[in-house]
XYZ file of C-alpha atoms in Angstrom:
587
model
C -26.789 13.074 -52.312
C -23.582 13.401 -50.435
C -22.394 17.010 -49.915
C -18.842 15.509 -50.106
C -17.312 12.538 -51.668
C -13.785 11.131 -51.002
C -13.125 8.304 -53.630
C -10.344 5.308 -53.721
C -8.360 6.334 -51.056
C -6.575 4.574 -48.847
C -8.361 5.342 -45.102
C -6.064 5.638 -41.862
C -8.911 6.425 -39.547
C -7.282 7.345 -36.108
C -8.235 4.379 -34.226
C -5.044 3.018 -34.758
C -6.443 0.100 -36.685
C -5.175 -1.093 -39.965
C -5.174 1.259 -42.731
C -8.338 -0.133 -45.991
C -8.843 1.471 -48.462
C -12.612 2.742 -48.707
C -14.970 5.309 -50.289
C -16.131 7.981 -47.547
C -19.543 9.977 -47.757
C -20.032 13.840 -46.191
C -23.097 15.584 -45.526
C -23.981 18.339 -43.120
C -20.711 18.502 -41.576
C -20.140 15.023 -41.136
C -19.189 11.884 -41.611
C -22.709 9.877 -42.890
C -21.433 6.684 -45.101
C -17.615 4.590 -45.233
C -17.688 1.751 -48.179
C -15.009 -0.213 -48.322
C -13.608 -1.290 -51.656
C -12.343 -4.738 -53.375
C -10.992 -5.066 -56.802
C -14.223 -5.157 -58.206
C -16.400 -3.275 -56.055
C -17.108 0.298 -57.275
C -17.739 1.432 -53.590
C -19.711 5.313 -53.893
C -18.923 5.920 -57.711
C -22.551 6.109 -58.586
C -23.548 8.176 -55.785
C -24.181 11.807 -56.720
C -22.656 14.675 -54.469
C -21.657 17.837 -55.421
C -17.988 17.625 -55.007
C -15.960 14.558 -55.396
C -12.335 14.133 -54.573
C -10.367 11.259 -56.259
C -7.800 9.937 -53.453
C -6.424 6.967 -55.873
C -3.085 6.503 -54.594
C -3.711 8.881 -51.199
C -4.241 8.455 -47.359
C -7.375 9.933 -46.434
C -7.012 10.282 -42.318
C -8.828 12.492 -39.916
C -7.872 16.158 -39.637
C -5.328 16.575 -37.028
C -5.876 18.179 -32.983
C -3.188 20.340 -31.795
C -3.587 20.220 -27.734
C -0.305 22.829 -27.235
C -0.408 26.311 -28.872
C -0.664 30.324 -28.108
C -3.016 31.627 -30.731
C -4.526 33.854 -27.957
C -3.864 36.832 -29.541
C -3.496 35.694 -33.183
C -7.152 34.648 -33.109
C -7.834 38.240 -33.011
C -6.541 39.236 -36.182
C -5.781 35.795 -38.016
C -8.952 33.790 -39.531
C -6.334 31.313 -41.429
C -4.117 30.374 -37.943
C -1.242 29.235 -40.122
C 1.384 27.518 -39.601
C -1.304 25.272 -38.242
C -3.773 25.155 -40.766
C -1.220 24.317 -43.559
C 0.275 20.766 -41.431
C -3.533 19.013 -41.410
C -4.473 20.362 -38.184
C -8.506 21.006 -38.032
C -8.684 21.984 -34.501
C -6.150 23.802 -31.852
C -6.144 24.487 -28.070
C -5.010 27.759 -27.021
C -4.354 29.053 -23.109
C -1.462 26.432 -22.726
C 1.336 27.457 -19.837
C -0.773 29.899 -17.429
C -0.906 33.030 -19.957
C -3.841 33.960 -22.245
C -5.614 37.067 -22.689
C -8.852 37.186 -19.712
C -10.142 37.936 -17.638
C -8.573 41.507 -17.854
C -9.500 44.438 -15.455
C -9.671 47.509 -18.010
C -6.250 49.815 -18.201
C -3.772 46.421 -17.510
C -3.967 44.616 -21.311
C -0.659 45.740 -22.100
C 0.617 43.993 -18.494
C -0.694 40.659 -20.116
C 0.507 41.463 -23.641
C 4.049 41.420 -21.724
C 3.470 38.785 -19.652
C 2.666 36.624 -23.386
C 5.941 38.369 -25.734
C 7.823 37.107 -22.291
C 7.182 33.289 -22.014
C 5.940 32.707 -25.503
C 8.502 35.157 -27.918
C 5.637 36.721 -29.266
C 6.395 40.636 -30.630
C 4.229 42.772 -28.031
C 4.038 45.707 -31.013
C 2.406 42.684 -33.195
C 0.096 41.472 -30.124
C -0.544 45.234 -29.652
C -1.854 46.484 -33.067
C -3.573 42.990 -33.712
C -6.334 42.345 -30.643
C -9.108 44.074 -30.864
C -9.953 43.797 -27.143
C -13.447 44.196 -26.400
C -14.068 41.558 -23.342
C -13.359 42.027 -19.652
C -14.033 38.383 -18.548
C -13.092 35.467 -19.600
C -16.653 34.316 -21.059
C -17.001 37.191 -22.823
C -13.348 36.708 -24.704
C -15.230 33.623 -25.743
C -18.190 35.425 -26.941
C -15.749 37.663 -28.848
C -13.793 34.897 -30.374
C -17.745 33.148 -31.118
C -18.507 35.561 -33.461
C -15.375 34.731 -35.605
C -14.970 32.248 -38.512
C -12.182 30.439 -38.906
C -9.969 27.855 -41.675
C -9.655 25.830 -38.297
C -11.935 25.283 -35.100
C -10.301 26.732 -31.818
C -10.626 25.689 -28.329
C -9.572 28.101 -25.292
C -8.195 26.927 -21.878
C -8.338 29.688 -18.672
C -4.640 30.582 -17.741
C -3.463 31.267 -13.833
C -2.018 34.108 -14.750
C -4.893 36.438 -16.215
C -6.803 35.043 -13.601
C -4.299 35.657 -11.048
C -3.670 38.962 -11.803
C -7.218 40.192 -12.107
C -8.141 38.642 -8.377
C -4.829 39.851 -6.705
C -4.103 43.109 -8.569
C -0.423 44.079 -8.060
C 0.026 40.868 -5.271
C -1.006 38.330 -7.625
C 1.072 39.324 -10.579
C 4.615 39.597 -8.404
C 3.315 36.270 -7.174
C 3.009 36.684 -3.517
C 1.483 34.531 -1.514
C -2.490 33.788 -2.278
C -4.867 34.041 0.940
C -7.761 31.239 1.108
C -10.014 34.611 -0.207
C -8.115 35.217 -2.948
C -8.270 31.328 -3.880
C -11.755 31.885 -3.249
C -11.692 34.605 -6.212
C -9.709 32.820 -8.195
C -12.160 29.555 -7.910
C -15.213 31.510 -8.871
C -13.334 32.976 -11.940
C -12.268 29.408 -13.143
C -15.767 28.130 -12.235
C -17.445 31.085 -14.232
C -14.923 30.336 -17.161
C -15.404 25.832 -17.491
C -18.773 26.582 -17.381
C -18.591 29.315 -20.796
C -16.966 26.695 -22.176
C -13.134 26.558 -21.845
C -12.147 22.975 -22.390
C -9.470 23.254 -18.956
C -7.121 25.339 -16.856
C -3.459 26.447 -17.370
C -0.606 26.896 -15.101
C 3.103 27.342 -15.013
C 5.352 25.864 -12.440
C 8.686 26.455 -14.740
C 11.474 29.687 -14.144
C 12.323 29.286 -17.492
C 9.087 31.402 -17.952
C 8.702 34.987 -17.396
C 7.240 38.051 -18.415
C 9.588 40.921 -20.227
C 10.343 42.457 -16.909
C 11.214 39.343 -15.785
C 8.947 38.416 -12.869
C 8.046 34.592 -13.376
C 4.345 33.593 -14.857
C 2.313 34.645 -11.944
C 1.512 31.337 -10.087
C 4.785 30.189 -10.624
C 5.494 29.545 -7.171
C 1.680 28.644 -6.228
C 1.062 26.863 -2.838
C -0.754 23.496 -2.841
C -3.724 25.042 -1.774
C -4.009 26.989 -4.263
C -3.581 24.386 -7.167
C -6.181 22.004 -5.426
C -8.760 24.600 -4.897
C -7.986 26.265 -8.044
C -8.010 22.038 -9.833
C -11.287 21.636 -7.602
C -13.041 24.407 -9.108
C -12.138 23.615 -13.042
C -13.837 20.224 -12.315
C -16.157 21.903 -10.570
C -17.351 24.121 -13.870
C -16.804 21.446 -16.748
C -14.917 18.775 -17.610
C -11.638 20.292 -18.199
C -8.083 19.193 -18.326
C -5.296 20.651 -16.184
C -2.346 22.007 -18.121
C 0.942 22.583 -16.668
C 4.108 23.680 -17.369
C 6.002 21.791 -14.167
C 8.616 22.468 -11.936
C 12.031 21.652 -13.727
C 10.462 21.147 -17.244
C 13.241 22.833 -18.795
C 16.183 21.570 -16.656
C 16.882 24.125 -14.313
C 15.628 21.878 -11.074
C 16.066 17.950 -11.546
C 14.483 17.521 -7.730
C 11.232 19.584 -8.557
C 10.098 17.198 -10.893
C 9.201 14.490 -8.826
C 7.760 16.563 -6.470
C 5.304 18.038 -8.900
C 4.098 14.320 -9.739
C 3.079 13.720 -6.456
C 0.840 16.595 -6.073
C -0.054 16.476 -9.359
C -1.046 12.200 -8.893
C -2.908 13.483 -5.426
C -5.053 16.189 -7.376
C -6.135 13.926 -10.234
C -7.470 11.607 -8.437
C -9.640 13.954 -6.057
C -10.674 15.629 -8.873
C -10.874 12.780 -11.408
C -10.253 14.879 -14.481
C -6.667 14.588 -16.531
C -3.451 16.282 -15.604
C -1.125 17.162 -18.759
C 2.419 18.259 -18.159
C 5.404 19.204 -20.511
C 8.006 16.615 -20.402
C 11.016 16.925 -22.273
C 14.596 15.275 -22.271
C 16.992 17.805 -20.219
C 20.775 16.993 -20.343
C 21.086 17.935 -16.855
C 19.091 14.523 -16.322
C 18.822 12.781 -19.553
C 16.900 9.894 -17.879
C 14.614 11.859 -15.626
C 11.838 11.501 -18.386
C 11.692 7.669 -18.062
C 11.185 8.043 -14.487
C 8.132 10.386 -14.635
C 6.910 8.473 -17.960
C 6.247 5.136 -15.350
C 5.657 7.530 -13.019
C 2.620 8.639 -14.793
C 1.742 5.282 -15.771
C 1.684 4.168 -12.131
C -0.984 6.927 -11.230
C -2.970 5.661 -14.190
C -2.809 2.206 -12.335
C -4.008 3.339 -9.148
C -7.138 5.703 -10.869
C -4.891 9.335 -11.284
C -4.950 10.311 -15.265
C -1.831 12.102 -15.441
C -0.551 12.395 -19.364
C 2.857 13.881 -20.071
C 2.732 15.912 -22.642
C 5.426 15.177 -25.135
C 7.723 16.621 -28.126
C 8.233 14.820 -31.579
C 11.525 16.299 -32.601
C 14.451 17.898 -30.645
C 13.298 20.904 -28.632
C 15.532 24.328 -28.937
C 15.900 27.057 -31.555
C 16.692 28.040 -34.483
C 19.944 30.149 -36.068
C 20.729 32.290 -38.624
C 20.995 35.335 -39.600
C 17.352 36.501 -39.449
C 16.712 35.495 -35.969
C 19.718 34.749 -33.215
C 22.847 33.980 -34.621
C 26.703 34.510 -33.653
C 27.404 38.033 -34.857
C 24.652 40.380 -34.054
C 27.083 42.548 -31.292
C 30.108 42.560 -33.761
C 30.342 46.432 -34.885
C 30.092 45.765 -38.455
C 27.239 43.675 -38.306
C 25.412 46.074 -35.615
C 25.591 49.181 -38.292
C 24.817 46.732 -41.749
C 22.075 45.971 -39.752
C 20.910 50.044 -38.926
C 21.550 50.668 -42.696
C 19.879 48.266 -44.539
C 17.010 46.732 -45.450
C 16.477 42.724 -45.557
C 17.479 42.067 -49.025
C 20.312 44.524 -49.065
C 21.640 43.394 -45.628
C 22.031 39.586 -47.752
C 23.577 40.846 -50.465
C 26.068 42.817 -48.031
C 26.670 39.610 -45.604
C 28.004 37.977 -48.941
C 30.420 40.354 -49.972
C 33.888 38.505 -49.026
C 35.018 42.060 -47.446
C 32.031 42.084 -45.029
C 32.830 38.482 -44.036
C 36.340 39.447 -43.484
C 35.550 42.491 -41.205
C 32.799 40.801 -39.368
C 34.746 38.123 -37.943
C 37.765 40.292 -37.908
C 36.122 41.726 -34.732
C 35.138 40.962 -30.789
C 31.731 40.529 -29.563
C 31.551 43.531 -27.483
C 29.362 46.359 -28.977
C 30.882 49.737 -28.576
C 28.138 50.754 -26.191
C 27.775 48.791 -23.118
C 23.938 49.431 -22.596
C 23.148 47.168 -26.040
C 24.636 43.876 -24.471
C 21.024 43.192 -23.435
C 21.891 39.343 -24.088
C 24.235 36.903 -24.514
C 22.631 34.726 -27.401
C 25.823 35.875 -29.519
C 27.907 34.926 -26.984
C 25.814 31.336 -26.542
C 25.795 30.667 -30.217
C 29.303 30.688 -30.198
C 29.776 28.629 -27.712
C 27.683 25.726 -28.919
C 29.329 25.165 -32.159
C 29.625 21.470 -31.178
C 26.008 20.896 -30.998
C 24.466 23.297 -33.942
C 23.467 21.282 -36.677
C 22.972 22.077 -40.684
C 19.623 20.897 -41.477
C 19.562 20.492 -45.345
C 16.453 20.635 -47.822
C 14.606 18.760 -46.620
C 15.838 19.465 -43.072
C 16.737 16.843 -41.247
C 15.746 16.855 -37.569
C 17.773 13.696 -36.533
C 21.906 15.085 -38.203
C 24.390 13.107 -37.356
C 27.468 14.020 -35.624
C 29.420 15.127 -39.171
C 26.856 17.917 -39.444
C 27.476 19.951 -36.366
C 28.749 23.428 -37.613
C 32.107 22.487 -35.661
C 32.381 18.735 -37.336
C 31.986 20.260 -40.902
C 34.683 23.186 -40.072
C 36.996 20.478 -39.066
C 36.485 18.903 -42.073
C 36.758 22.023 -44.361
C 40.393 22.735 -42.439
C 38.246 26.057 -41.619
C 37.685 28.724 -38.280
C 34.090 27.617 -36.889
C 32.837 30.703 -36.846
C 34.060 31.021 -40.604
C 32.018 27.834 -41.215
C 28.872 28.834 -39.730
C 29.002 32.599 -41.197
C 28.634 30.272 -44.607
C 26.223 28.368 -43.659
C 24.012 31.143 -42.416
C 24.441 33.274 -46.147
C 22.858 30.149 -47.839
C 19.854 30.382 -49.753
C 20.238 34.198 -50.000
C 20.962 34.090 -46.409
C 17.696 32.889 -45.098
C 19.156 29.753 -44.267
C 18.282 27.871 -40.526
C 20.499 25.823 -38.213
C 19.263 23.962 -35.276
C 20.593 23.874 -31.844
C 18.674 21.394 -29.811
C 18.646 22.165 -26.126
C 16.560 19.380 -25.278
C 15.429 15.704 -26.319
C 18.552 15.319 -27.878
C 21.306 14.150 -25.500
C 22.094 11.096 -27.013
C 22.448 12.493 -30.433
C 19.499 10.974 -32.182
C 15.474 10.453 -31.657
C 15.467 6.798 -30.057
C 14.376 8.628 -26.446
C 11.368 11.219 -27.910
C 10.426 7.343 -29.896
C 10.674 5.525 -26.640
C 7.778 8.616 -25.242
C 5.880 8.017 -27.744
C 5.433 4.863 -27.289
C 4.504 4.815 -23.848
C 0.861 4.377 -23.114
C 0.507 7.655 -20.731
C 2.417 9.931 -23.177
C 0.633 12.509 -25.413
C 1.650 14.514 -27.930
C 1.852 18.470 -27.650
C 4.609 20.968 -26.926
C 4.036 22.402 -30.716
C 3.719 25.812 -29.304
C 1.616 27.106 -32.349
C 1.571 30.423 -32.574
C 4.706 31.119 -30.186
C 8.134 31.481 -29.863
C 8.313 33.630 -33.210
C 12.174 34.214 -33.278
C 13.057 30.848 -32.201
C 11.227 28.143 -33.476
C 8.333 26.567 -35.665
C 7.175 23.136 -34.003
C 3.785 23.934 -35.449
C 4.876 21.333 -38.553
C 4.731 18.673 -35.910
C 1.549 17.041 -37.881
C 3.708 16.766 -41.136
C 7.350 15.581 -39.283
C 5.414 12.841 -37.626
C 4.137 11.590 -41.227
C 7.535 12.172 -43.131
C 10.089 11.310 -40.087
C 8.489 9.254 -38.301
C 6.221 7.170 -40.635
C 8.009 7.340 -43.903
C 12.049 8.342 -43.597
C 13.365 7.882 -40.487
C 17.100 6.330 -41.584
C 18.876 6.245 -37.904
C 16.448 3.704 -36.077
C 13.316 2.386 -35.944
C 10.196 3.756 -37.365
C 6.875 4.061 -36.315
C 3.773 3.032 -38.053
C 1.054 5.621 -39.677
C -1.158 4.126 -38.065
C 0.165 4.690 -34.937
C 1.007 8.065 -35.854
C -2.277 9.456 -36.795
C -3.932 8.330 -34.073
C -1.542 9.621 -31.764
C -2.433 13.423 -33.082
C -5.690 12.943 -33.977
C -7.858 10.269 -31.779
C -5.799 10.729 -28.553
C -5.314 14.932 -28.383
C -9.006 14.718 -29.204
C -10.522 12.734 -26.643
C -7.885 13.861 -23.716
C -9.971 16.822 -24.201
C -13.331 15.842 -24.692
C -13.915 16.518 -28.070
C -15.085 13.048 -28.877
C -17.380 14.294 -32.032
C -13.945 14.392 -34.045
C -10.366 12.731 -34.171
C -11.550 9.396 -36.430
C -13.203 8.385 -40.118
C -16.225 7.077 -38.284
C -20.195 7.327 -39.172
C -21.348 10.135 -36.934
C -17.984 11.983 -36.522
C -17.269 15.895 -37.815
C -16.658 15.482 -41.023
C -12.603 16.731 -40.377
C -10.247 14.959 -42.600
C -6.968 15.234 -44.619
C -6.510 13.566 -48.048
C -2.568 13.329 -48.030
C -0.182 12.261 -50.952
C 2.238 10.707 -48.129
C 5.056 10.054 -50.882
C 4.822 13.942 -52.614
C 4.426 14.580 -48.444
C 7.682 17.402 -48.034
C 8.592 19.422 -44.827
C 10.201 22.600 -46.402
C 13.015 24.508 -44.503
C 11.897 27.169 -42.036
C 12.106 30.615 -42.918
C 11.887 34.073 -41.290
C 8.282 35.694 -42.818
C 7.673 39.172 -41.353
C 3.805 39.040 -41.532
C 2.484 39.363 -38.105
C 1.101 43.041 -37.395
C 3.316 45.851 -36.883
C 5.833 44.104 -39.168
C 6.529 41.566 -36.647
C 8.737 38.508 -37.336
C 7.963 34.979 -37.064
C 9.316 31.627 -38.528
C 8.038 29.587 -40.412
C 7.359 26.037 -42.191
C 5.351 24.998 -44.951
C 4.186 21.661 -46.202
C 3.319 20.513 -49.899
C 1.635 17.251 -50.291
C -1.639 17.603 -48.315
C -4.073 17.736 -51.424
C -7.069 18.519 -49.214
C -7.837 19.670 -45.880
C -11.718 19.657 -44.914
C -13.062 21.102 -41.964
C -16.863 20.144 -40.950
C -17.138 19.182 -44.544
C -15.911 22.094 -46.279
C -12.363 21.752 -48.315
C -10.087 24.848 -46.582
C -7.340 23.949 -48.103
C -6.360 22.345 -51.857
C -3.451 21.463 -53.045
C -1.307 23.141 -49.628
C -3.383 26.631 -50.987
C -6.074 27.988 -48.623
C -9.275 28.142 -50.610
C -10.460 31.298 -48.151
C -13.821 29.042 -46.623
C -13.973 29.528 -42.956
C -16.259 26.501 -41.432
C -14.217 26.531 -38.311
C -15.843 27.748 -35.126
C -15.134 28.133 -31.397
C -14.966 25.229 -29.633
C -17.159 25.285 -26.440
C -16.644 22.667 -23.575
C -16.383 18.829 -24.128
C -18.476 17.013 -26.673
């Protein structure tokens, strides 16, 4: 007797092989029997289990592994991890970019809840009220997150930064030099944490990161030394991966790159364990990715596994008036905002007077000190690239849709234009301005990285960048974009797709018990109706603790999520079961 049926679906199993459809058997947790099925061929219908879920018509494919995201903190307070958990993913990997939460010397956690609401946009009041802190070193933040049940599994990597900090004090967090005793510190503490089970190490290389004070991640600026003895001792504990965030990932140093690779080539293959590092189209270089793309692929050649970590969908942020947008310094604004609360400040923007008065005025706020920013100033000044998205959004617009090309068309002022297209849907309504991966005005590059054998896919930043962004749908774009309605170029199959989030994240990691429908695998699988499959618009919720604001993006169409055999989520609805665990170490 099965624990679990899956009936008449239609079976994409993450090897990348092609798709049959098949009957699949649960028990214990995992996956025990696969029948495939002919015309005639009633595959498990007489076997007895004590649930059964009809698929007819639906792709049953494994559950989804999300490599790239910041739960850190969230795991503290947050047993559902959405937006993962609602786009098919079954397990995540936190610790990504050098921060994380331990080891932390007692008296300095709110120096490393900073250091996080500065490089990932996370609200520090929200990361404040939420952890319950309780651990001092790293392997006993496992053992506090071990005790915890989850809708999802969660892995943790070991950041530079926490362990930076806690080895060098004061030196190590304004990022001064590290002495060959200090990297002996640091080693232990990376040892000490591979071998409690954290499935790699974390860095960041990139300025573009920094804490709220704005010092850059500590290690930013890390000798050689100290990367090799600090790579040296993750292999030395486990078998980890080593996550960066390089030098020049976000376009402010095109020479840095290439640099990075050749350390980074020289340290994989001393250490033998895989290098992952956040590549992304920058339009200060828009072909510098191809380079380090056969770049990587040559250090695979010669025995160095170094795998680019890589971004679906354009990379950048999103506008309106619940997050960044043009007009939050304009007076009237400023004091609407003071006076009222979300629904009335809607109703308010949408009054034709209030329109009028708002961009009657300058940018300047009448007090000096509150020009903390210029995001209003940068909004403004990228009408030309700031797209509409649309319901459903669309992540590849053409050029007709930037908030300047539809002005033009409407014989309107821009700003007038994008004021309007802000207020929609009750003024909740998102625009996207892509700062990366989209120079040449469509998707044919991030297609060309995902194609290429040493490319991975990651860069979802679950969890982070709250006021910004919501790549955690990546799992569901890939399916509906790139598998089923991509109009502006080639496709790519599901397949292909699936196993590119599921098989691949999986096993770059370790976690080789998972990431396929095979006999003997965790029983971690989505049953997806791929044509109802529907990326909704993101939307500002204001459910993080303290109040704090995030976006977000939900999904309909997955009709059941199952996590070591137990459904977690039916019909896009958590069902409240919590089979997922921590994740210790490869498997």
């Amino acid at each position: 007797m099965f624990d679990l049926k899956i009936t008449g679906g239609t079976v994409v199993d993450g090897t990348g092989a092609q798709r049959y459809r098949a009957d699949v058997g649960i028990k214990d947790g995992k996956i025990v029997d696969i029948v495939r099925r002919g015309a005639e061929d009633p595959g498990l219908d007489t076997a007895q289990a004590a649930e059964t879920i009809d698929a007819t018509g639906q792709v049953v494919a494994p559950g989804f592994v999300d490599i790239h995201t910041h739960y850190d903190g969230q795991v503290s307070w947050d047993a559902v991890l959405e937006p993962s958990s609602g786009h098919g993913v079954t397990t995540v990997v936190t610790g990504n970019c050098g921060v994380g939460f331990a080891p932390v010397r007692p008296g300095t956690e709110d120096w490393l809840i900073k250091l996080m609401e500065g490089v990932e946009d996370i609200p520090g009041t929200a990361l404040t009220e939420g952890i319950t802190w309780g651990w001092e070193t790293y392997p006993e933040y496992l053992d506090a997150i071990g005790k915890q049940k989850f809708s999802i599994d969660v892995g943790s990597q070991v950041a530079h930064g926490a362990v930076r900090a806690y080895a060098m004090g004061e030196r190590g967090a304004r990022n001064e030099p590290a002495t060959p005793e200090d990297i002996a510190a640091m080693s232990r503490l990376v040892t000490e944490a591979m071998a409690a089970g954290a499935l790699g190490f974390s860095t960041s290389r990139t300025l573009a990161h920094r804490a709220m004070d704005g010092e850059p991640v500590p290690g930013t600026f890390a000798a050689e030394e100290e990367l090799f003895g600090l790579g040296r001792a993750m292999a030395a504990g486990g078998q980890g991966v080593f996550e960066l965030a390089p030098q020049g990932a976000a376009g402010e140093d095109i020479v840095g790159p290439r640099k990075e690779l050749d350390w980074m080539r020289r340290l994989g293959a001393e250490i033998d364990r895989p290098l992952s590092f956040a590549l992304i189209q920058v339009d200060a270089d828009p072909k510098l990715w191809r380079e380090q793309l056969d770049l990587s692929a040559d250090a695979h050649a010669a025995g160095s596994r170094l795998y680019p970590q890589i971004a679906a969908r354009p990379f950048g942020m999103m506008i309106g008036f619940e997050g960044h947008h043009g007009f939050s310094h304009r007076p009237t604004y400023r004091r609407l905002k003071e006076q009222c609360g979300r629904d009335e400040l809607a109703q308010r923007l949408a009054d034709p007077a209030v329109k009028g008065a708002i961009l009657a005025e300058d940018n300047l706020p009448a007090d000096p000190t509150q020009l903390f920013d210029g995001m209003f100033a940068f909004v403004q000044h990228s009408l030309e690239r700031l797209y509409a998205l649309g319901d459903p959004p669309d992540y590849e617009p053409t050029p007709d849709r930037t908030v300047a090309a539809i002005a033009r068309s409407r014989g309107e002022n821009p700003l007038a234009t994008l004021y309007d297209l802000m207020l929609e849907s009750k003024g909740t309504a998102m625009l996207m301005l892509p700062l990366f991966n989209y120079a040449e005005g469509n998707h044919d590059a991030i297609r060309e990285m995902m194609l290429h054998p040493a490319g991975v896919l990651g860069l979802s930043d679950g969890g982070a960048h709250c006021g910004m962004i919501c790549d955690a749908s990546y799992p569901t774009f890939l399916l509906t974009h790139w598998a089923r309605d991509r109009h502006r170029g080639e496709q790519l199959s599901l397949e292909y797709v699936i196993r590119k989030q599921s098989r691949d994240t999986a096993h770059l990691y370790g976690l080789t018990d998972r990431g396929t429908i095979e006999v003997g695998k965790k029983a971690d699988v989505n049953v997806i109706d791929l044509a109802a499959l529907k990326l909704h618009p993101a939307a500002m919720a204001y459910d993080l603790p303290a109040g704090g604001r995030r976006i977000l993006q939900g999904a309909s169409g997955y009709a059941a999520t199952i996590v070591s055999g137990t459904v977690t989520r039916r019909h896009d609805v958590d069902t409240g079961a919590r089979p997922g665990r921590l994740v210790r170490g490869a498997r």
